[in-house]
Coordinates of C-alpha atoms and ligand atoms in Angstrom, one line a residue:
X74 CA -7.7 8.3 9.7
X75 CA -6.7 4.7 9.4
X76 CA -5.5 3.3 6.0
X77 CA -4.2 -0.2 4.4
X78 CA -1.2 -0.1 3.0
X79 CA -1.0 -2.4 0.1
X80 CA 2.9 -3.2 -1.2
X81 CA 5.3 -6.0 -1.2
X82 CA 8.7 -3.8 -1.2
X83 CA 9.1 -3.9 2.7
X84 CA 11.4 -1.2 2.9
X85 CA 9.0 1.2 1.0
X86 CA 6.0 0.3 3.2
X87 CA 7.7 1.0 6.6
X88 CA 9.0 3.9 5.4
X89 CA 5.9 5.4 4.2
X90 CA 3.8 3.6 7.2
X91 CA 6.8 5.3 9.8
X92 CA 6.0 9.0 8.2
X93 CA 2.2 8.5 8.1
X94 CA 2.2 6.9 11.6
X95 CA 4.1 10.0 13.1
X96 CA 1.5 12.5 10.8
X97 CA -1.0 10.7 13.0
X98 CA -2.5 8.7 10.9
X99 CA -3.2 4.7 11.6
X100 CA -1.5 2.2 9.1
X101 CA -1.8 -1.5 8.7
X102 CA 0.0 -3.2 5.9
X103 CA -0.7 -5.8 3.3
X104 CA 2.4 -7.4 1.6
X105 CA 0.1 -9.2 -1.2
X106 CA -3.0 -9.4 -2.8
X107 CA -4.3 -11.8 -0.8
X108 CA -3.9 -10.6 2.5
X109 CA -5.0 -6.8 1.3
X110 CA -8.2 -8.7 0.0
X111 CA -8.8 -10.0 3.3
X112 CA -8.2 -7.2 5.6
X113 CA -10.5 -4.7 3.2
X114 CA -14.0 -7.3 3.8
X115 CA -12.8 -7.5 7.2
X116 CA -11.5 -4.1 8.7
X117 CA -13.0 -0.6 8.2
X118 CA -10.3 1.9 6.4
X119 CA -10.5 5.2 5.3
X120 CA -8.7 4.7 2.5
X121 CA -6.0 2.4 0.7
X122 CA -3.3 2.9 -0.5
X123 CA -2.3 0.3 -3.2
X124 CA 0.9 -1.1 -5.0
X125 CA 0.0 -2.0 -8.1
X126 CA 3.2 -4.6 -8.7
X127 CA 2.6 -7.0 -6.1
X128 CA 3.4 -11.2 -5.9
X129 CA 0.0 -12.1 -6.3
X130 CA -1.6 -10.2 -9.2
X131 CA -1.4 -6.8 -10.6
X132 CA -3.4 -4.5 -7.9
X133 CA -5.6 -3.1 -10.8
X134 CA -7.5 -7.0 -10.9
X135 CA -7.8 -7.0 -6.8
X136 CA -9.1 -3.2 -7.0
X137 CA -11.6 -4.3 -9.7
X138 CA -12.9 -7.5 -7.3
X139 CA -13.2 -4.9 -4.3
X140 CA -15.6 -2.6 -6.6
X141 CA -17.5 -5.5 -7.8
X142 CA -17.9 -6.5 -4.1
X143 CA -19.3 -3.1 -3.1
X144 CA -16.3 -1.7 -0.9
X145 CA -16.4 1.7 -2.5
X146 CA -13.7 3.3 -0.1
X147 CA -11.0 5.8 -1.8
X148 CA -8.0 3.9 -3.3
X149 CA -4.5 5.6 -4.6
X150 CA -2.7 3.4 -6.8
X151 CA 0.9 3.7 -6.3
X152 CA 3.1 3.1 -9.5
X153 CA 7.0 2.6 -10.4
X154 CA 5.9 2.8 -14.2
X155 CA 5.5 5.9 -15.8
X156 CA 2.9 3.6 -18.6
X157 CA -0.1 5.6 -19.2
X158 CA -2.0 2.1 -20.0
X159 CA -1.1 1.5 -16.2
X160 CA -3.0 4.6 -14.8
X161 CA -6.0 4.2 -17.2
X162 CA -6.0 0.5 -16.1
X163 CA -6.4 1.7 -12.4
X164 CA -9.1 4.2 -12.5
X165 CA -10.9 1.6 -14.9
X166 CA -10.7 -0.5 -12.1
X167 CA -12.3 2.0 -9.4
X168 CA -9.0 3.9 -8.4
X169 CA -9.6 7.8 -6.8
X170 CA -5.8 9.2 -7.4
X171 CA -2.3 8.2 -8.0
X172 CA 1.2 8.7 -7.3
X173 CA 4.1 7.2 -9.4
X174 CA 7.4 6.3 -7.4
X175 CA 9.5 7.3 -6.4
X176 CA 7.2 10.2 -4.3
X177 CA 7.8 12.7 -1.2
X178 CA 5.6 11.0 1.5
X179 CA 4.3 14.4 1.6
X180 CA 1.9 14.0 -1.2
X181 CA 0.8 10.5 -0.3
X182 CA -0.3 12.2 3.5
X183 CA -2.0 15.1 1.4
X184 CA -4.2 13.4 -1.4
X185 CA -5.1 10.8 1.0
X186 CA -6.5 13.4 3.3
X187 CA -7.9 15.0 0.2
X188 CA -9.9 12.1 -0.8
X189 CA -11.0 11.4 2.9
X190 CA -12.8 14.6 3.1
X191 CA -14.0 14.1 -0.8
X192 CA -15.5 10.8 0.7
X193 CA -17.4 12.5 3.3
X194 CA -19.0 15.3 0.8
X195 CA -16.8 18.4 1.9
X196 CA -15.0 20.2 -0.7
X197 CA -13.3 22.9 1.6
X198 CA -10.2 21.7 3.0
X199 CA -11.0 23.2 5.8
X200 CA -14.4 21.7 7.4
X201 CA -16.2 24.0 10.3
X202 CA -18.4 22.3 12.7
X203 CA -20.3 25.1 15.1
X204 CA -17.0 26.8 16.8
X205 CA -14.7 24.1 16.0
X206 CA -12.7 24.2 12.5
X207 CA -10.8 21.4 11.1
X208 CA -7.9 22.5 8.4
X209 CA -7.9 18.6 7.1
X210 CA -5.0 19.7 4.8
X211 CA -2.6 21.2 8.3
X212 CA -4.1 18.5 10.2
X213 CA -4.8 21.1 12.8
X214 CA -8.1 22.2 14.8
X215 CA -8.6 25.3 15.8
X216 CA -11.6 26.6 18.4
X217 CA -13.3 29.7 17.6
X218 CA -9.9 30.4 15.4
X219 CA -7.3 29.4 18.5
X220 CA -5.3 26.4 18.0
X221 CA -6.2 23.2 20.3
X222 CA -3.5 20.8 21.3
X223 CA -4.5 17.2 20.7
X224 CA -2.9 13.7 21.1
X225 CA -3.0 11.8 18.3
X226 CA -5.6 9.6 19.3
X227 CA -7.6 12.8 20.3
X228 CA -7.2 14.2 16.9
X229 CA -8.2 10.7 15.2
X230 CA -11.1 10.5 17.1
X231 CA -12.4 14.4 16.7
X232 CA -11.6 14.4 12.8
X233 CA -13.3 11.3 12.4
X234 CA -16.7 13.1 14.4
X235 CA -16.3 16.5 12.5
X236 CA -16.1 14.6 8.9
X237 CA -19.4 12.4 10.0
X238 CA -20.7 15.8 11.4
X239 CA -24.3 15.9 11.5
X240 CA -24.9 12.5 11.2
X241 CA -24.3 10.2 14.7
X242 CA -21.3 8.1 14.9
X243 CA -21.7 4.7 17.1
X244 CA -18.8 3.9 19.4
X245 CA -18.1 0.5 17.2
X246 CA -17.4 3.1 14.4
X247 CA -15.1 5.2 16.5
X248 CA -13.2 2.0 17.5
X249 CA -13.1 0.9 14.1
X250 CA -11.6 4.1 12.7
X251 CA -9.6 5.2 15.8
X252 CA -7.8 2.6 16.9
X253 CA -5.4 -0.2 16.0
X254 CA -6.7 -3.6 15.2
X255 CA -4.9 -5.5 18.0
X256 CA -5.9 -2.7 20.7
X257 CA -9.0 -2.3 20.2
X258 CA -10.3 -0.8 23.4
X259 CA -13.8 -1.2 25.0
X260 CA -16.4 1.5 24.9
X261 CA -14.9 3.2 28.3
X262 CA -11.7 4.5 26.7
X263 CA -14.0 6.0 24.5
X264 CA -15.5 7.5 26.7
X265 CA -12.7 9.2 28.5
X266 CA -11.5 10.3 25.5
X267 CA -14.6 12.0 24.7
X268 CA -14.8 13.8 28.1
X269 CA -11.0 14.8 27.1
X270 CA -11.7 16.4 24.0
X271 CA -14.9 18.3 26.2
X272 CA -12.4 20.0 28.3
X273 CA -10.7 20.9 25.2
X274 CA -13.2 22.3 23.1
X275 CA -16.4 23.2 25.9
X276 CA -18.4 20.7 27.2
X277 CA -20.8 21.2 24.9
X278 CA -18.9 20.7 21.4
X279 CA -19.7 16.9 21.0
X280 CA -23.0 15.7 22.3
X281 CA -23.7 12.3 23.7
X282 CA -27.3 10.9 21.9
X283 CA -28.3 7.4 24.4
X284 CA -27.5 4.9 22.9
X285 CA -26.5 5.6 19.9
X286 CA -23.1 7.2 20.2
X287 CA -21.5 10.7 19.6
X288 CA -22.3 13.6 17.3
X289 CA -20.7 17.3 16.8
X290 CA -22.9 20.1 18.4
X291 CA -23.5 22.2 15.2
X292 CA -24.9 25.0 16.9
X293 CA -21.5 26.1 18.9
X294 CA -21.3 27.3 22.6
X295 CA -19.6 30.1 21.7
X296 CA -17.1 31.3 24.3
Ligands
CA224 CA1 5.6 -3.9 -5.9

């Protein structure tokens, strides 16, 4: 999963960016409007998480300009007011969720992994792909109900194939949703990656479809 993270209080971002980095999820952050507006026609995210008192604008009027342009990803609002006008003003602007300050980071990993797997259609927190099974809640995967032992990177990658799951995923979307910005690898690390998470899981657990990129087997090798 790789989110923006919208807010101008710097201690609060790298605090929340520090727990969600080590929860294995990617962050970039936005310290204004303006950049956050940027980054969102720019970058692929998951999800956003958005300060709604920032130096630029109240994040309700940038949220309401990212609907109008068509980027319909999942947004939590993030408030220090306790206003009710406040949350009805973000959901009128096309907000998913909200927290109000001050929260446990906890909750911030939890809906946003909620609203990730809302995104993709599943309702279950826990999404099952052939013999592999994906608690999205835990953050854990299990094969044919044992627990696999994955790198981050690994696990960023294989969530991102199991919530796509049937549908092909190209290796520009991978890249885009597995990895940083400014490390963006080419295709090959991809590709080891892949043959990684094959040992892992059975070789035949994520099929390779010429040149188009990766999908989940749905069938299952079974043992
Ligand atoms: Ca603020």
């Amino acid at each position: 999963m790789k989110i923006l993270l919208v807010e101008d209080d710097n201690a609060l971002a790298q605090g929340l960016a520090d727990a969600l980095t080590t929860a294995g999820v990617l962050v970039q952050v936005a310290e204004d409007g303006r950049s956050a507006d940027f980054l969102v026609s720019t970058e692929r995210y998951d999800a956003v998480v958005l300060d709604l008192g920032l130096p630029d604008g109240n994040g309700t009027q940038w949220l309401a300009r990212w609907r109008e342009q068509g980027i319909d990803l999942p947004v939590l609002i993030l408030t220090a007011r306790e206003r009710w006008s406040d949350k009805a003003a973000g959901f009128s602007a096309g907000a998913d969720d909200y927290v109000t300050k001050p929260f446990e980071t906890a909750e911030i990993l939890f809906r946003l992994r909620a609203l990730v797997r809302r995104a993709h259609g599943h309702s279950h927190p826990v999404i099952t792909v052939g013999d592999i099974a994906l608690d999205t809640h835990a953050g854990q995967v299990t094969r044919l109900g044992m627990p696999v032992s994955l790198t981050a990177q690994e696990f960023r990658l294989l969530s991102h194939l199991i919530h796509a799951a049937p549908r092909i995923v190209s290796r520009t979307e991978l890249t885009e949703h597995v990895y940083d910005g400014d490390q963006e690898p080419d295709s090959n690390v991809i590709d080891v990656q892949v043959s990684r998470l094959r040992r892992k899981l059975g070789a035949d657990a994520i099929e390779t479809v010429r040149g188009q990129g990766y999908r989940m087997n749905t069938n299952g090798a079974g043992v």
